[in-house]
């Protein structure tokens, strides 16, 4: 268990109405323990940013998907391949309100498979970042996004 995990668990246990949590760039400070606690105690969570964390994996993101059905914002960029297609597909299947998804710099762990699930289930998606996915996300899935969602063009 990481140092900050204890603090996040305490926050989760006492702030059940929490809707936004930004743990970005906590690098080695948090793990799945924090995210499990948030998912378990804060089912109203709508915004989760774990960009740049090394201890957050598929397991806790899948728990968020199962318990936090109103999630609209998820950033798992730069998680060093620990968050993969399994977690992103679970989010796509369970969190139909998702409007913002950043899976950039995921070391090829997020691929066309989960992005196609996002296209199929997340019809409110407005922002998607798949940059630096080591060519694991291709034009094939981007075309399904183009056909299935109303993603803003830049």
XYZ file of N, CA, C and O in Angstrom:
616
model
N 0.847 -1.183 0.000
C 0.000 0.000 0.000
C 0.890 1.242 0.000
O 1.869 1.310 0.729
N 0.537 2.187 -0.830
C 1.304 3.415 -0.962
C 0.902 4.418 0.119
O -0.149 4.311 0.731
N 1.732 5.434 0.324
C 1.509 6.423 1.375
C 0.175 7.160 1.242
O -0.562 7.317 2.212
N -0.126 7.637 0.062
C -1.326 8.436 -0.131
C -2.585 7.575 -0.098
O -3.679 8.078 0.181
N -2.443 6.279 -0.324
C -3.603 5.388 -0.299
C -4.401 5.540 0.988
O -5.629 5.580 0.964
N -3.729 5.616 2.108
C -4.418 5.722 3.407
C -5.285 6.978 3.461
O -6.404 6.955 3.964
N -4.773 8.066 2.921
C -5.515 9.326 2.910
C -6.726 9.217 1.992
O -7.838 9.619 2.355
N -6.527 8.656 0.802
C -7.628 8.532 -0.162
C -8.709 7.603 0.382
O -9.905 7.872 0.225
N -8.325 6.524 1.035
C -9.305 5.610 1.630
C -10.130 6.365 2.675
O -11.360 6.246 2.721
N -9.495 7.163 3.504
C -10.213 7.944 4.520
C -11.164 8.939 3.871
O -12.309 9.107 4.325
N -10.713 9.576 2.807
C -11.583 10.514 2.082
C -12.786 9.763 1.508
O -13.932 10.209 1.641
N -12.542 8.636 0.891
C -13.621 7.848 0.297
C -14.655 7.436 1.338
O -15.866 7.530 1.103
N -14.184 7.010 2.485
C -15.085 6.541 3.536
C -15.921 7.665 4.135
O -17.023 7.425 4.621
N -15.417 8.877 4.095
C -16.147 9.983 4.723
C -16.824 10.932 3.724
O -17.560 11.822 4.136
N -16.586 10.741 2.435
C -17.144 11.648 1.411
C -17.895 10.856 0.349
O -17.522 10.864 -0.825
N -18.965 10.226 0.743
C -19.688 9.354 -0.190
C -20.337 10.115 -1.344
O -20.700 9.509 -2.353
N -20.476 11.431 -1.226
C -21.084 12.223 -2.297
C -20.049 12.760 -3.294
O -20.410 13.517 -4.203
N -18.814 12.354 -3.141
C -17.733 12.811 -4.024
C -18.070 12.520 -5.483
O -18.442 11.408 -5.831
N -17.928 13.529 -6.338
C -18.197 13.363 -7.766
C -16.961 13.527 -8.631
O -16.933 13.035 -9.759
N -15.936 14.224 -8.144
C -14.740 14.487 -8.934
C -13.506 14.141 -8.119
O -13.381 14.564 -6.969
N -12.595 13.399 -8.742
C -11.335 13.072 -8.080
C -10.204 13.125 -9.100
O -10.248 12.445 -10.118
N -9.228 13.939 -8.816
C -8.059 14.081 -9.682
C -6.832 13.607 -8.914
O -6.381 14.265 -7.988
N -6.330 12.449 -9.287
C -5.133 11.872 -8.680
C -3.964 11.896 -9.656
O -2.993 11.169 -9.494
N -4.062 12.744 -10.668
C -3.057 12.754 -11.728
C -1.666 13.039 -11.199
O -1.477 13.806 -10.251
N -0.724 12.358 -11.812
C 0.701 12.520 -11.549
C 1.096 12.209 -10.112
O 2.108 12.716 -9.617
N 0.326 11.350 -9.461
C 0.728 10.885 -8.133
C 1.807 9.801 -8.235
O 2.280 9.293 -7.223
N 2.161 9.452 -9.438
C 3.212 8.503 -9.802
C 3.231 7.299 -8.866
O 2.451 6.388 -9.032
N 4.118 7.259 -7.895
C 4.261 6.109 -7.007
C 3.503 6.284 -5.694
O 3.761 5.572 -4.735
N 2.595 7.230 -5.629
C 1.946 7.551 -4.365
C 0.630 6.817 -4.140
O 0.184 6.689 -3.010
N -0.011 6.354 -5.206
C -1.288 5.657 -5.038
C -1.294 4.338 -5.796
O -0.487 4.113 -6.699
N -2.246 3.490 -5.405
C -2.391 2.187 -6.049
C -3.873 1.886 -6.245
O -4.738 2.730 -5.989
N -4.158 0.663 -6.629
C -5.536 0.217 -6.774
C -6.315 0.384 -5.472
O -7.528 0.569 -5.497
N -5.641 0.325 -4.344
C -6.302 0.469 -3.045
C -7.132 1.748 -3.013
O -8.293 1.749 -2.602
N -6.553 2.856 -3.465
C -7.264 4.143 -3.485
C -8.477 4.099 -4.396
O -9.576 4.527 -4.016
N -8.292 3.579 -5.591
C -9.366 3.591 -6.578
C -10.477 2.619 -6.177
O -11.661 2.928 -6.341
N -10.113 1.462 -5.587
C -11.141 0.549 -5.073
C -11.982 1.239 -4.004
O -13.206 1.127 -3.988
N -11.344 1.957 -3.099
C -12.065 2.645 -2.024
C -13.012 3.690 -2.596
O -14.166 3.802 -2.159
N -12.547 4.445 -3.566
C -13.393 5.457 -4.192
C -14.588 4.797 -4.873
O -15.736 5.227 -4.710
N -14.343 3.747 -5.633
C -15.435 3.059 -6.337
C -16.438 2.458 -5.353
O -17.652 2.510 -5.586
N -15.952 1.937 -4.264
C -16.813 1.284 -3.277
C -17.678 2.278 -2.504
O -18.855 2.030 -2.267
N -17.106 3.419 -2.146
C -17.798 4.365 -1.277
C -18.401 5.575 -1.999
O -19.235 6.267 -1.421
N -17.960 5.834 -3.214
C -18.367 7.060 -3.920
C -19.013 6.726 -5.260
O -18.485 7.060 -6.327
N -20.159 6.099 -5.205
C -20.811 5.634 -6.425
C -21.348 6.763 -7.293
O -21.717 6.536 -8.437
N -21.349 7.984 -6.791
C -21.780 9.138 -7.594
C -20.630 9.733 -8.401
O -20.815 10.752 -9.073
N -19.475 9.114 -8.349
C -18.293 9.627 -9.047
C -18.592 9.826 -10.530
O -19.115 8.935 -11.192
N -18.262 11.006 -11.030
C -18.481 11.335 -12.439
C -17.182 11.661 -13.169
O -17.126 11.590 -14.388
N -16.158 12.022 -12.439
C -14.909 12.504 -13.038
C -13.739 11.845 -12.306
O -13.571 12.052 -11.106
N -12.956 11.039 -13.022
C -11.789 10.380 -12.431
C -10.577 10.580 -13.324
O -10.591 10.235 -14.498
N -9.534 11.139 -12.738
C -8.277 11.357 -13.456
C -7.166 10.643 -12.698
O -6.818 11.025 -11.582
N -6.619 9.583 -13.315
C -5.490 8.846 -12.738
C -4.279 8.896 -13.673
O -3.400 8.028 -13.614
N -4.226 9.930 -14.494
C -3.112 10.103 -15.429
C -1.783 10.093 -14.651
O -1.649 10.698 -13.598
N -0.822 9.365 -15.202
C 0.519 9.380 -14.636
C 0.662 8.641 -13.326
O 1.603 8.889 -12.580
N -0.249 7.730 -13.048
C -0.117 6.902 -11.844
C 0.398 5.534 -12.261
O -0.029 4.997 -13.274
N 1.293 4.973 -11.496
C 1.879 3.689 -11.872
C 1.251 2.512 -11.133
O 1.424 1.370 -11.517
N 0.507 2.773 -10.083
C -0.056 1.695 -9.280
C -1.512 1.388 -9.557
O -2.088 0.503 -8.937
N -2.126 2.108 -10.490
C -3.529 1.873 -10.834
C -3.583 0.908 -12.017
O -2.921 1.125 -13.025
N -4.390 -0.151 -11.881
C -4.444 -1.193 -12.901
C -5.886 -1.450 -13.355
O -6.827 -0.820 -12.867
N -6.019 -2.412 -14.243
C -7.327 -2.831 -14.754
C -8.314 -3.130 -13.635
O -9.488 -2.780 -13.729
N -7.846 -3.814 -12.599
C -8.756 -4.268 -11.550
C -9.558 -3.132 -10.938
O -10.773 -3.222 -10.790
N -8.900 -2.061 -10.571
C -9.628 -0.973 -9.919
C -10.462 -0.169 -10.910
O -11.560 0.293 -10.574
N -9.981 -0.021 -12.137
C -10.770 0.702 -13.140
C -12.030 -0.103 -13.486
O -13.110 0.458 -13.679
N -11.921 -1.420 -13.512
C -13.104 -2.257 -13.731
C -14.096 -2.109 -12.579
O -15.312 -2.090 -12.796
N -13.601 -1.967 -11.371
C -14.464 -1.748 -10.214
C -15.195 -0.409 -10.343
O -16.387 -0.308 -10.047
N -14.490 0.620 -10.809
C -15.123 1.918 -11.069
C -16.242 1.739 -12.090
O -17.348 2.257 -11.909
N -15.972 0.994 -13.144
C -16.987 0.771 -14.184
C -18.225 0.087 -13.614
O -19.352 0.459 -13.944
N -18.028 -0.873 -12.756
C -19.137 -1.626 -12.185
C -19.968 -0.812 -11.205
O -21.177 -0.988 -11.099
N -19.327 0.092 -10.479
C -20.009 0.785 -9.380
C -20.355 2.245 -9.653
O -21.254 2.787 -9.028
N -19.629 2.890 -10.551
C -19.809 4.335 -10.799
C -20.412 4.533 -12.185
O -19.744 4.992 -13.117
N -21.662 4.208 -12.321
C -22.337 4.174 -13.625
C -22.517 5.543 -14.263
O -22.779 5.634 -15.450
N -22.375 6.621 -13.483
C -22.569 7.968 -14.013
C -21.257 8.612 -14.463
O -21.218 9.818 -14.740
N -20.206 7.841 -14.561
C -18.902 8.366 -14.962
C -18.996 9.044 -16.329
O -19.492 8.449 -17.284
N -18.535 10.290 -16.417
C -18.534 11.010 -17.688
C -17.116 11.366 -18.141
O -16.914 11.694 -19.312
N -16.140 11.308 -17.230
C -14.763 11.714 -17.542
C -13.819 10.669 -16.981
O -13.876 10.348 -15.793
N -12.939 10.143 -17.836
C -11.925 9.201 -17.388
C -10.622 9.470 -18.125
O -10.581 9.474 -19.347
N -9.571 9.691 -17.355
C -8.233 9.866 -17.922
C -7.325 8.815 -17.298
O -7.062 8.847 -16.098
N -6.885 7.866 -18.134
C -5.954 6.816 -17.699
C -4.649 6.903 -18.489
O -3.920 5.926 -18.611
N -4.381 8.086 -19.027
C -3.166 8.248 -19.836
C -1.913 8.078 -18.991
O -1.912 8.327 -17.784
N -0.868 7.620 -19.655
C 0.448 7.487 -19.027
C 0.414 6.614 -17.774
O 1.046 6.931 -16.761
N -0.327 5.521 -17.857
C -0.380 4.567 -16.747
C 0.531 3.364 -17.012
O 0.360 2.312 -16.412
N 1.448 3.517 -17.918
C 2.516 2.546 -18.189
C 2.021 1.147 -18.527
O 2.608 0.152 -18.106
N 0.920 1.074 -19.260
C 0.414 -0.211 -19.721
C -0.349 -0.998 -18.684
O -0.778 -2.118 -18.947
N -0.558 -0.433 -17.497
C -1.265 -1.151 -16.434
C -2.779 -1.125 -16.632
O -3.487 -1.966 -16.099
N -3.275 -0.147 -17.382
C -4.691 -0.090 -17.736
C -4.779 -0.514 -19.199
O -4.157 0.091 -20.066
N -5.566 -1.568 -19.446
C -5.592 -2.205 -20.760
C -6.998 -2.230 -21.344
O -7.939 -1.678 -20.771
N -7.120 -2.939 -22.457
C -8.411 -3.126 -23.121
C -9.488 -3.633 -22.165
O -10.643 -3.226 -22.272
N -9.126 -4.521 -21.260
C -10.123 -5.094 -20.339
C -10.847 -4.012 -19.559
O -12.077 -4.010 -19.467
N -10.095 -3.086 -19.002
C -10.700 -2.014 -18.202
C -11.481 -1.045 -19.074
O -12.598 -0.638 -18.714
N -10.922 -0.675 -20.218
C -11.598 0.296 -21.082
C -12.885 -0.302 -21.648
O -13.914 0.386 -21.728
N -12.871 -1.563 -22.003
C -14.092 -2.223 -22.480
C -15.141 -2.281 -21.368
O -16.336 -2.073 -21.625
N -14.723 -2.530 -20.136
C -15.660 -2.548 -19.005
C -16.283 -1.167 -18.814
O -17.496 -1.047 -18.606
N -15.473 -0.126 -18.890
C -15.994 1.240 -18.779
C -16.983 1.506 -19.905
O -18.073 2.049 -19.667
N -16.632 1.114 -21.108
C -17.533 1.324 -22.252
C -18.865 0.612 -22.041
O -19.930 1.188 -22.287
N -18.808 -0.608 -21.565
C -20.023 -1.407 -21.381
C -20.902 -0.913 -20.235
O -22.119 -1.050 -20.288
N -20.295 -0.360 -19.195
C -21.038 0.002 -17.986
C -21.351 1.489 -17.847
O -22.268 1.860 -17.123
N -20.580 2.337 -18.502
C -20.686 3.791 -18.288
C -21.111 4.499 -19.570
O -20.313 5.179 -20.224
N -22.355 4.360 -19.906
C -22.885 4.899 -21.152
C -22.903 6.417 -21.235
O -23.089 6.974 -22.308
N -22.698 7.106 -20.102
C -22.689 8.564 -20.088
C -21.311 9.135 -20.420
O -21.153 10.358 -20.514
N -20.317 8.280 -20.605
C -18.940 8.733 -20.809
C -18.845 9.724 -21.968
O -19.277 9.442 -23.080
N -18.281 10.890 -21.683
C -18.130 11.940 -22.695
C -16.670 12.253 -22.982
O -16.346 12.780 -24.050
N -15.764 11.946 -22.053
C -14.345 12.277 -22.187
C -13.535 11.035 -21.835
O -13.710 10.461 -20.754
N -12.652 10.626 -22.742
C -11.787 9.477 -22.489
C -10.403 9.761 -23.035
O -10.235 10.056 -24.214
N -9.404 9.653 -22.165
C -8.014 9.824 -22.568
C -7.261 8.550 -22.246
O -7.108 8.181 -21.078
N -6.836 7.839 -23.303
C -6.049 6.611 -23.159
C -4.676 6.777 -23.808
O -4.031 5.803 -24.181
N -4.241 8.017 -23.945
C -2.948 8.282 -24.590
C -1.802 7.744 -23.742
O -1.923 7.586 -22.528
N -0.721 7.429 -24.416
C 0.507 6.949 -23.745
C 0.242 5.746 -22.847
O 0.713 5.689 -21.713
N -0.504 4.788 -23.371
C -0.794 3.574 -22.606
C 0.062 2.393 -23.072
O -0.282 1.237 -22.810
N 1.136 2.678 -23.765
C 2.151 1.685 -24.143
C 1.607 0.525 -24.954
O 2.055 -0.606 -24.814
N 0.587 0.762 -25.762
C 0.019 -0.288 -26.605
C -0.945 -1.200 -25.887
O -1.446 -2.167 -26.478
N -1.246 -0.928 -24.619
C -2.138 -1.788 -23.839
C -3.611 -1.555 -24.171
O -4.451 -2.410 -23.927
N -3.917 -0.401 -24.727
C -5.274 -0.102 -25.188
C -5.241 -0.172 -26.713
O -4.410 0.474 -27.347
N -6.154 -0.972 -27.266
C -6.120 -1.257 -28.700
C -7.482 -0.980 -29.344
O -8.422 -0.538 -28.682
N -7.563 -1.316 -30.617
C -8.808 -1.185 -31.373
C -9.975 -1.882 -30.680
O -11.106 -1.410 -30.724
N -9.698 -3.007 -30.037
C -10.777 -3.792 -29.409
C -11.600 -2.956 -28.432
O -12.830 -2.911 -28.512
N -10.948 -2.273 -27.518
C -11.710 -1.497 -26.535
C -12.249 -0.190 -27.120
O -13.325 0.269 -26.733
N -11.532 0.387 -28.057
C -12.021 1.626 -28.673
C -13.287 1.347 -29.481
O -14.213 2.157 -29.505
N -13.374 0.186 -30.088
C -14.598 -0.189 -30.792
C -15.751 -0.366 -29.801
O -16.891 0.000 -30.095
N -15.468 -0.884 -28.608
C -16.504 -0.993 -27.569
C -16.965 0.391 -27.128
O -18.159 0.624 -26.911
N -16.036 1.325 -27.031
C -16.381 2.706 -26.688
C -17.313 3.281 -27.763
O -18.333 3.904 -27.445
N -16.972 3.052 -29.017
C -17.807 3.555 -30.115
C -19.214 2.969 -30.059
O -20.196 3.666 -30.312
N -19.295 1.720 -29.696
C -20.588 1.036 -29.664
C -21.472 1.488 -28.503
O -22.684 1.642 -28.654
N -20.876 1.721 -27.345
C -21.671 1.955 -26.134
C -21.694 3.391 -25.614
O -22.585 3.732 -24.845
N -20.724 4.193 -25.980
C -20.601 5.545 -25.408
C -21.029 6.590 -26.431
O -20.200 7.307 -27.005
N -22.298 6.698 -26.638
C -22.847 7.581 -27.682
C -22.733 9.060 -27.340
O -22.920 9.904 -28.198
N -22.396 9.387 -26.098
C -22.259 10.790 -25.696
C -20.800 11.255 -25.734
O -20.503 12.380 -25.328
N -19.911 10.411 -26.219
C -18.498 10.736 -26.266
C -18.248 11.990 -27.100
O -18.717 12.091 -28.231
N -17.516 12.927 -26.511
C -17.181 14.170 -27.208
C -15.672 14.360 -27.341
O -15.216 15.097 -28.194
N -14.889 13.687 -26.511
C -13.437 13.834 -26.541
C -12.796 12.470 -26.378
O -13.152 11.715 -25.460
N -11.866 12.150 -27.259
C -11.121 10.900 -27.192
C -9.682 11.175 -27.593
O -9.427 11.713 -28.671
N -8.743 10.813 -26.717
C -7.327 10.962 -27.033
C -6.696 9.585 -27.069
O -6.657 8.885 -26.050
N -6.231 9.185 -28.247
C -5.571 7.889 -28.437
C -4.133 8.086 -28.923
O -3.539 7.170 -29.486
N -3.590 9.263 -28.693
C -2.228 9.536 -29.156
C -1.217 8.690 -28.364
O -1.465 8.317 -27.219
N -0.141 8.375 -29.006
C 0.951 7.609 -28.391
C 0.484 6.265 -27.834
O 0.849 5.871 -26.732
N -0.321 5.577 -28.620
C -0.754 4.232 -28.234
C 0.034 3.165 -29.000
O -0.405 2.032 -29.088
N 1.161 3.544 -29.535
C 2.082 2.645 -30.227
C 1.414 1.907 -31.378
O 1.595 0.702 -31.552
N 0.566 2.580 -32.107
C -0.153 2.031 -33.269
C -1.109 0.903 -32.902
O -1.577 0.173 -33.762
N -1.415 0.751 -31.621
C -2.374 -0.269 -31.191
C -3.805 0.174 -31.478
O -4.704 -0.646 -31.601
N -4.006 1.488 -31.572
C -5.294 2.035 -31.991
C -5.098 2.536 -33.414
O -4.241 3.380 -33.673
N -5.887 1.977 -34.318
C -5.695 2.250 -35.743
C -6.905 2.976 -36.332
O -7.893 3.222 -35.650
N -6.803 3.243 -37.612
C -7.895 3.873 -38.346
C -9.177 3.042 -38.299
O -10.274 3.587 -38.417
N -9.033 1.739 -38.112
C -10.204 0.852 -38.065
C -11.138 1.271 -36.931
O -12.337 1.471 -37.133
N -10.592 1.426 -35.725
C -11.457 1.808 -34.602
C -11.827 3.283 -34.654
O -12.922 3.658 -34.233
N -10.953 4.109 -35.167
C -11.273 5.527 -35.290
C -12.468 5.706 -36.231
O -13.344 6.531 -35.988
N -12.544 4.888 -37.266
C -13.677 4.947 -38.184
C -14.974 4.565 -37.468
O -16.026 5.153 -37.733
N -14.916 3.613 -36.537
C -16.132 3.245 -35.799
C -16.547 4.371 -34.864
O -17.735 4.596 -34.654
N -15.583 5.065 -34.311
C -15.891 6.240 -33.486
C -16.566 7.289 -34.352
O -17.576 7.872 -33.975
N -16.010 7.511 -35.516
C -16.546 8.513 -36.441
C -17.990 8.198 -36.815
O -18.822 9.086 -36.934
N -18.280 6.922 -36.973
C -19.635 6.513 -37.355
C -20.587 6.407 -36.180
O -21.790 6.581 -36.333
N -20.060 6.110 -34.993
C -20.938 5.813 -33.867
C -21.121 6.901 -32.842
O -22.073 6.881 -32.074
N -20.238 7.880 -32.779
C -20.287 8.891 -31.731
C -20.198 10.276 -32.331
O -19.811 10.446 -33.476
N -20.502 11.244 -31.512
C -20.430 12.624 -31.966
C -19.182 13.279 -31.382
O -19.267 14.211 -30.585
N -18.018 12.783 -31.725
C -16.766 13.300 -31.213
C -16.464 14.631 -31.892
O -16.571 14.745 -33.116
N -16.098 15.606 -31.095
C -15.765 16.920 -31.648
C -14.484 16.811 -32.474
O -13.532 16.149 -32.082
N -14.474 17.431 -33.623
C -13.307 17.403 -34.507
C -12.408 18.595 -34.223
O -12.889 19.681 -33.968
N -11.098 18.331 -34.263
C -10.127 19.426 -34.083
C -9.197 19.482 -35.271
O -9.076 18.555 -36.017
